[in-house]
Amino acid sequence: MTSRSDDVDVSDVNEERPEARLERAVRAAEQALIEFEIAVETFRVEVENFSRLHHQKLGPMYARLDELDALIAEARAARTGDPEDLRRAQEARAVVMPMPGVDELFHDWLDSDGLSPEAAAMLTDRPVRSPKRVRPSEEARKLYRELARQAHPDLARDEAERVRREEFITRVNAAYGRGDIALLQELSEEWAAGPVPESERPSESEELYARLDWLARRKELLTVVARDLEESAIGSMLKMAPDDPDRLLEEIAEQLLAQVAEREAELSALTGPVQ
């Protein structure tokens, strides 16, 4: 026969503490934030890789077009002697080799993680490891997502653990940006072999509320970052080809080559063979 005191004990056990419900809300908010950060970081890598590859692959074509425009304008001005044609020729030539501003001088030296790979390579005498494509392979993306979910700094419960996770995720982001599957696999093994986080003791409701507030503010910040990426020139271009951004580079290259051919034909008509 069950005593009255036993009935009270069972009732107490089955009753859930308010802090437990709050803690579930915090965990759900943490996971939602991490998934959002993964999506933002994935898009940031694509924007950064597209920008770098766009500059590397298409920069010479843009420079050639500028040079041809200047040569055409100069040839036309030499033929007509018209002051307006001379002014246009001077303007076209000025575009070819403009005087760089401070922002332009340092633009390719910095990225979201500080020094760009090219700048870091120059300072350390290491070979440059540029991305091979805009979007890392599906295997690289899978490894990155798994590592980000496991080692994300937002899951840290103290400052030392946050520092450890931030340093690790920085390495993960760099490997993912290059699409380095082998390094991502090594990092996965490293994390699996690392120290296991200590068991979490029940949090006080004040701490949980503070945690929820921090998560909300963090999401607001990421929302701004995501919007800026999407509204940037490169982000807008990427949205034109969400399924195959590398193909978009090829299409732009084909268009530029056609424009170069047109300019060369126009210059040839004015002066003879292309200079």
PDB file of N, CA and C in Angstrom, residues 47-57 105-133 174 177-178:
ATOM      1  N   VAL A  47      30.273  34.710 -51.510  1.00  0.00           N
ATOM      2  CA  VAL A  47      30.468  36.093 -51.957  1.00  0.00           C
ATOM      3  C   VAL A  47      31.960  36.414 -52.046  1.00  0.00           C
ATOM      4  N   GLU A  48      32.712  36.012 -51.015  1.00  0.00           N
ATOM      5  CA  GLU A  48      34.148  36.304 -50.987  1.00  0.00           C
ATOM      6  C   GLU A  48      34.882  35.555 -52.093  1.00  0.00           C
ATOM      7  N   ASN A  49      34.560  34.278 -52.273  1.00  0.00           N
ATOM      8  CA  ASN A  49      35.199  33.487 -53.324  1.00  0.00           C
ATOM      9  C   ASN A  49      34.839  34.017 -54.712  1.00  0.00           C
ATOM     10  N   PHE A  50      33.559  34.382 -54.894  1.00  0.00           N
ATOM     11  CA  PHE A  50      33.138  34.912 -56.192  1.00  0.00           C
ATOM     12  C   PHE A  50      33.885  36.204 -56.491  1.00  0.00           C
ATOM     13  N   SER A  51      34.004  37.064 -55.494  1.00  0.00           N
ATOM     14  CA  SER A  51      34.705  38.332 -55.689  1.00  0.00           C
ATOM     15  C   SER A  51      36.161  38.091 -56.065  1.00  0.00           C
ATOM     16  N   ARG A  52      36.812  37.158 -55.362  1.00  0.00           N
ATOM     17  CA  ARG A  52      38.238  36.893 -55.628  1.00  0.00           C
ATOM     18  C   ARG A  52      38.427  36.267 -57.001  1.00  0.00           C
ATOM     19  N   LEU A  53      37.598  35.268 -57.335  1.00  0.00           N
ATOM     20  CA  LEU A  53      37.725  34.612 -58.632  1.00  0.00           C
ATOM     21  C   LEU A  53      37.321  35.546 -59.773  1.00  0.00           C
ATOM     22  N   HIS A  54      36.323  36.397 -59.510  1.00  0.00           N
ATOM     23  CA  HIS A  54      35.907  37.396 -60.505  1.00  0.00           C
ATOM     24  C   HIS A  54      37.089  38.303 -60.844  1.00  0.00           C
ATOM     25  N   HIS A  55      37.811  38.735 -59.805  1.00  0.00           N
ATOM     26  CA  HIS A  55      38.967  39.612 -60.007  1.00  0.00           C
ATOM     27  C   HIS A  55      40.089  38.875 -60.739  1.00  0.00           C
ATOM     28  N   GLN A  56      40.357  37.627 -60.335  1.00  0.00           N
ATOM     29  CA  GLN A  56      41.466  36.878 -60.917  1.00  0.00           C
ATOM     30  C   GLN A  56      41.201  36.501 -62.371  1.00  0.00           C
ATOM     31  N   LYS A  57      39.989  36.020 -62.650  1.00  0.00           N
ATOM     32  CA  LYS A  57      39.693  35.482 -63.977  1.00  0.00           C
ATOM     33  C   LYS A  57      39.257  36.555 -64.972  1.00  0.00           C
ATOM     34  N   LEU A 105      43.788  50.678 -52.635  1.00  0.00           N
ATOM     35  CA  LEU A 105      45.113  50.116 -52.398  1.00  0.00           C
ATOM     36  C   LEU A 105      45.063  48.916 -51.463  1.00  0.00           C
ATOM     37  N   PHE A 106      44.169  48.950 -50.471  1.00  0.00           N
ATOM     38  CA  PHE A 106      44.130  47.908 -49.459  1.00  0.00           C
ATOM     39  C   PHE A 106      42.968  46.943 -49.639  1.00  0.00           C
ATOM     40  N   HIS A 107      42.145  47.146 -50.698  1.00  0.00           N
ATOM     41  CA  HIS A 107      40.939  46.336 -50.857  1.00  0.00           C
ATOM     42  C   HIS A 107      41.251  44.843 -50.931  1.00  0.00           C
ATOM     43  N   ASP A 108      42.250  44.456 -51.719  1.00  0.00           N
ATOM     44  CA  ASP A 108      42.548  43.042 -51.913  1.00  0.00           C
ATOM     45  C   ASP A 108      43.445  42.456 -50.829  1.00  0.00           C
ATOM     46  N   TRP A 109      43.813  43.290 -49.835  1.00  0.00           N
ATOM     47  CA  TRP A 109      44.675  42.797 -48.773  1.00  0.00           C
ATOM     48  C   TRP A 109      43.895  42.319 -47.556  1.00  0.00           C
ATOM     49  N   LEU A 110      42.648  42.692 -47.479  1.00  0.00           N
ATOM     50  CA  LEU A 110      41.863  42.356 -46.298  1.00  0.00           C
ATOM     51  C   LEU A 110      40.598  41.618 -46.691  1.00  0.00           C
ATOM     52  N   ASP A 111      40.220  40.624 -45.883  1.00  0.00           N
ATOM     53  CA  ASP A 111      38.914  40.011 -46.042  1.00  0.00           C
ATOM     54  C   ASP A 111      38.268  39.919 -44.674  1.00  0.00           C
ATOM     55  N   SER A 112      37.189  39.127 -44.539  1.00  0.00           N
ATOM     56  CA  SER A 112      36.434  39.117 -43.285  1.00  0.00           C
ATOM     57  C   SER A 112      37.245  38.581 -42.107  1.00  0.00           C
ATOM     58  N   ASP A 113      38.311  37.798 -42.386  1.00  0.00           N
ATOM     59  CA  ASP A 113      39.118  37.247 -41.306  1.00  0.00           C
ATOM     60  C   ASP A 113      40.443  37.988 -41.114  1.00  0.00           C
ATOM     61  N   GLY A 114      40.558  39.183 -41.694  1.00  0.00           N
ATOM     62  CA  GLY A 114      41.797  39.941 -41.555  1.00  0.00           C
ATOM     63  C   GLY A 114      42.559  39.944 -42.868  1.00  0.00           C
ATOM     64  N   LEU A 115      43.843  39.558 -42.833  1.00  0.00           N
ATOM     65  CA  LEU A 115      44.645  39.523 -44.045  1.00  0.00           C
ATOM     66  C   LEU A 115      44.096  38.490 -45.019  1.00  0.00           C
ATOM     67  N   SER A 116      44.049  38.855 -46.286  1.00  0.00           N
ATOM     68  CA  SER A 116      43.605  37.908 -47.296  1.00  0.00           C
ATOM     69  C   SER A 116      44.665  36.819 -47.459  1.00  0.00           C
ATOM     70  N   PRO A 117      44.301  35.663 -48.047  1.00  0.00           N
ATOM     71  CA  PRO A 117      45.301  34.605 -48.271  1.00  0.00           C
ATOM     72  C   PRO A 117      46.495  35.084 -49.076  1.00  0.00           C
ATOM     73  N   GLU A 118      46.239  35.961 -50.073  1.00  0.00           N
ATOM     74  CA  GLU A 118      47.346  36.458 -50.890  1.00  0.00           C
ATOM     75  C   GLU A 118      48.325  37.275 -50.054  1.00  0.00           C
ATOM     76  N   ALA A 119      47.799  38.167 -49.206  1.00  0.00           N
ATOM     77  CA  ALA A 119      48.664  38.997 -48.380  1.00  0.00           C
ATOM     78  C   ALA A 119      49.411  38.155 -47.353  1.00  0.00           C
ATOM     79  N   ALA A 120      48.702  37.225 -46.728  1.00  0.00           N
ATOM     80  CA  ALA A 120      49.343  36.363 -45.734  1.00  0.00           C
ATOM     81  C   ALA A 120      50.456  35.534 -46.372  1.00  0.00           C
ATOM     82  N   ALA A 121      50.237  35.062 -47.592  1.00  0.00           N
ATOM     83  CA  ALA A 121      51.246  34.264 -48.279  1.00  0.00           C
ATOM     84  C   ALA A 121      52.502  35.083 -48.550  1.00  0.00           C
ATOM     85  N   MET A 122      52.311  36.357 -48.928  1.00  0.00           N
ATOM     86  CA  MET A 122      53.460  37.222 -49.200  1.00  0.00           C
ATOM     87  C   MET A 122      54.281  37.458 -47.929  1.00  0.00           C
ATOM     88  N   LEU A 123      53.598  37.583 -46.800  1.00  0.00           N
ATOM     89  CA  LEU A 123      54.288  37.876 -45.550  1.00  0.00           C
ATOM     90  C   LEU A 123      54.970  36.642 -44.958  1.00  0.00           C
ATOM     91  N   THR A 124      54.476  35.455 -45.297  1.00  0.00           N
ATOM     92  CA  THR A 124      55.025  34.227 -44.704  1.00  0.00           C
ATOM     93  C   THR A 124      55.771  33.364 -45.710  1.00  0.00           C
ATOM     94  N   ASP A 125      55.886  33.840 -46.950  1.00  0.00           N
ATOM     95  CA  ASP A 125      56.565  33.098 -48.017  1.00  0.00           C
ATOM     96  C   ASP A 125      55.896  31.759 -48.317  1.00  0.00           C
ATOM     97  N   ARG A 126      54.598  31.645 -48.023  1.00  0.00           N
ATOM     98  CA  ARG A 126      53.860  30.432 -48.364  1.00  0.00           C
ATOM     99  C   ARG A 126      53.163  30.641 -49.705  1.00  0.00           C
ATOM    100  N   PRO A 127      52.928  29.555 -50.448  1.00  0.00           N
ATOM    101  CA  PRO A 127      52.219  29.708 -51.726  1.00  0.00           C
ATOM    102  C   PRO A 127      50.775  30.118 -51.504  1.00  0.00           C
ATOM    103  N   VAL A 128      50.250  30.902 -52.433  1.00  0.00           N
ATOM    104  CA  VAL A 128      48.864  31.345 -52.341  1.00  0.00           C
ATOM    105  C   VAL A 128      47.941  30.163 -52.640  1.00  0.00           C
ATOM    106  N   ARG A 129      46.897  30.007 -51.818  1.00  0.00           N
ATOM    107  CA  ARG A 129      45.929  28.930 -52.033  1.00  0.00           C
ATOM    108  C   ARG A 129      44.566  29.566 -52.264  1.00  0.00           C
ATOM    109  N   SER A 130      44.333  29.974 -53.481  1.00  0.00           N
ATOM    110  CA  SER A 130      43.063  30.608 -53.819  1.00  0.00           C
ATOM    111  C   SER A 130      41.985  29.550 -53.964  1.00  0.00           C
ATOM    112  N   PRO A 131      40.720  29.941 -53.803  1.00  0.00           N
ATOM    113  CA  PRO A 131      39.640  28.978 -53.991  1.00  0.00           C
ATOM    114  C   PRO A 131      39.585  28.497 -55.429  1.00  0.00           C
ATOM    115  N   LYS A 132      39.248  27.218 -55.629  1.00  0.00           N
ATOM    116  CA  LYS A 132      39.159  26.675 -56.976  1.00  0.00           C
ATOM    117  C   LYS A 132      37.825  27.006 -57.629  1.00  0.00           C
ATOM    118  N   ARG A 133      36.821  27.244 -56.794  1.00  0.00           N
ATOM    119  CA  ARG A 133      35.502  27.524 -57.323  1.00  0.00           C
ATOM    120  C   ARG A 133      34.746  28.396 -56.338  1.00  0.00           C
ATOM    121  N   ALA A 174      38.435  28.980 -42.577  1.00  0.00           N
ATOM    122  CA  ALA A 174      39.486  29.156 -43.588  1.00  0.00           C
ATOM    123  C   ALA A 174      39.566  27.938 -44.508  1.00  0.00           C
ATOM    124  N   GLY A 177      36.509  27.950 -46.810  1.00  0.00           N
ATOM    125  CA  GLY A 177      36.603  28.957 -47.850  1.00  0.00           C
ATOM    126  C   GLY A 177      37.410  28.479 -49.047  1.00  0.00           C
ATOM    127  N   ARG A 178      38.422  27.634 -48.786  1.00  0.00           N
ATOM    128  CA  ARG A 178      39.241  27.091 -49.873  1.00  0.00           C
ATOM    129  C   ARG A 178      38.674  25.780 -50.415  1.00  0.00           C
TER     130      ARG A 178
END
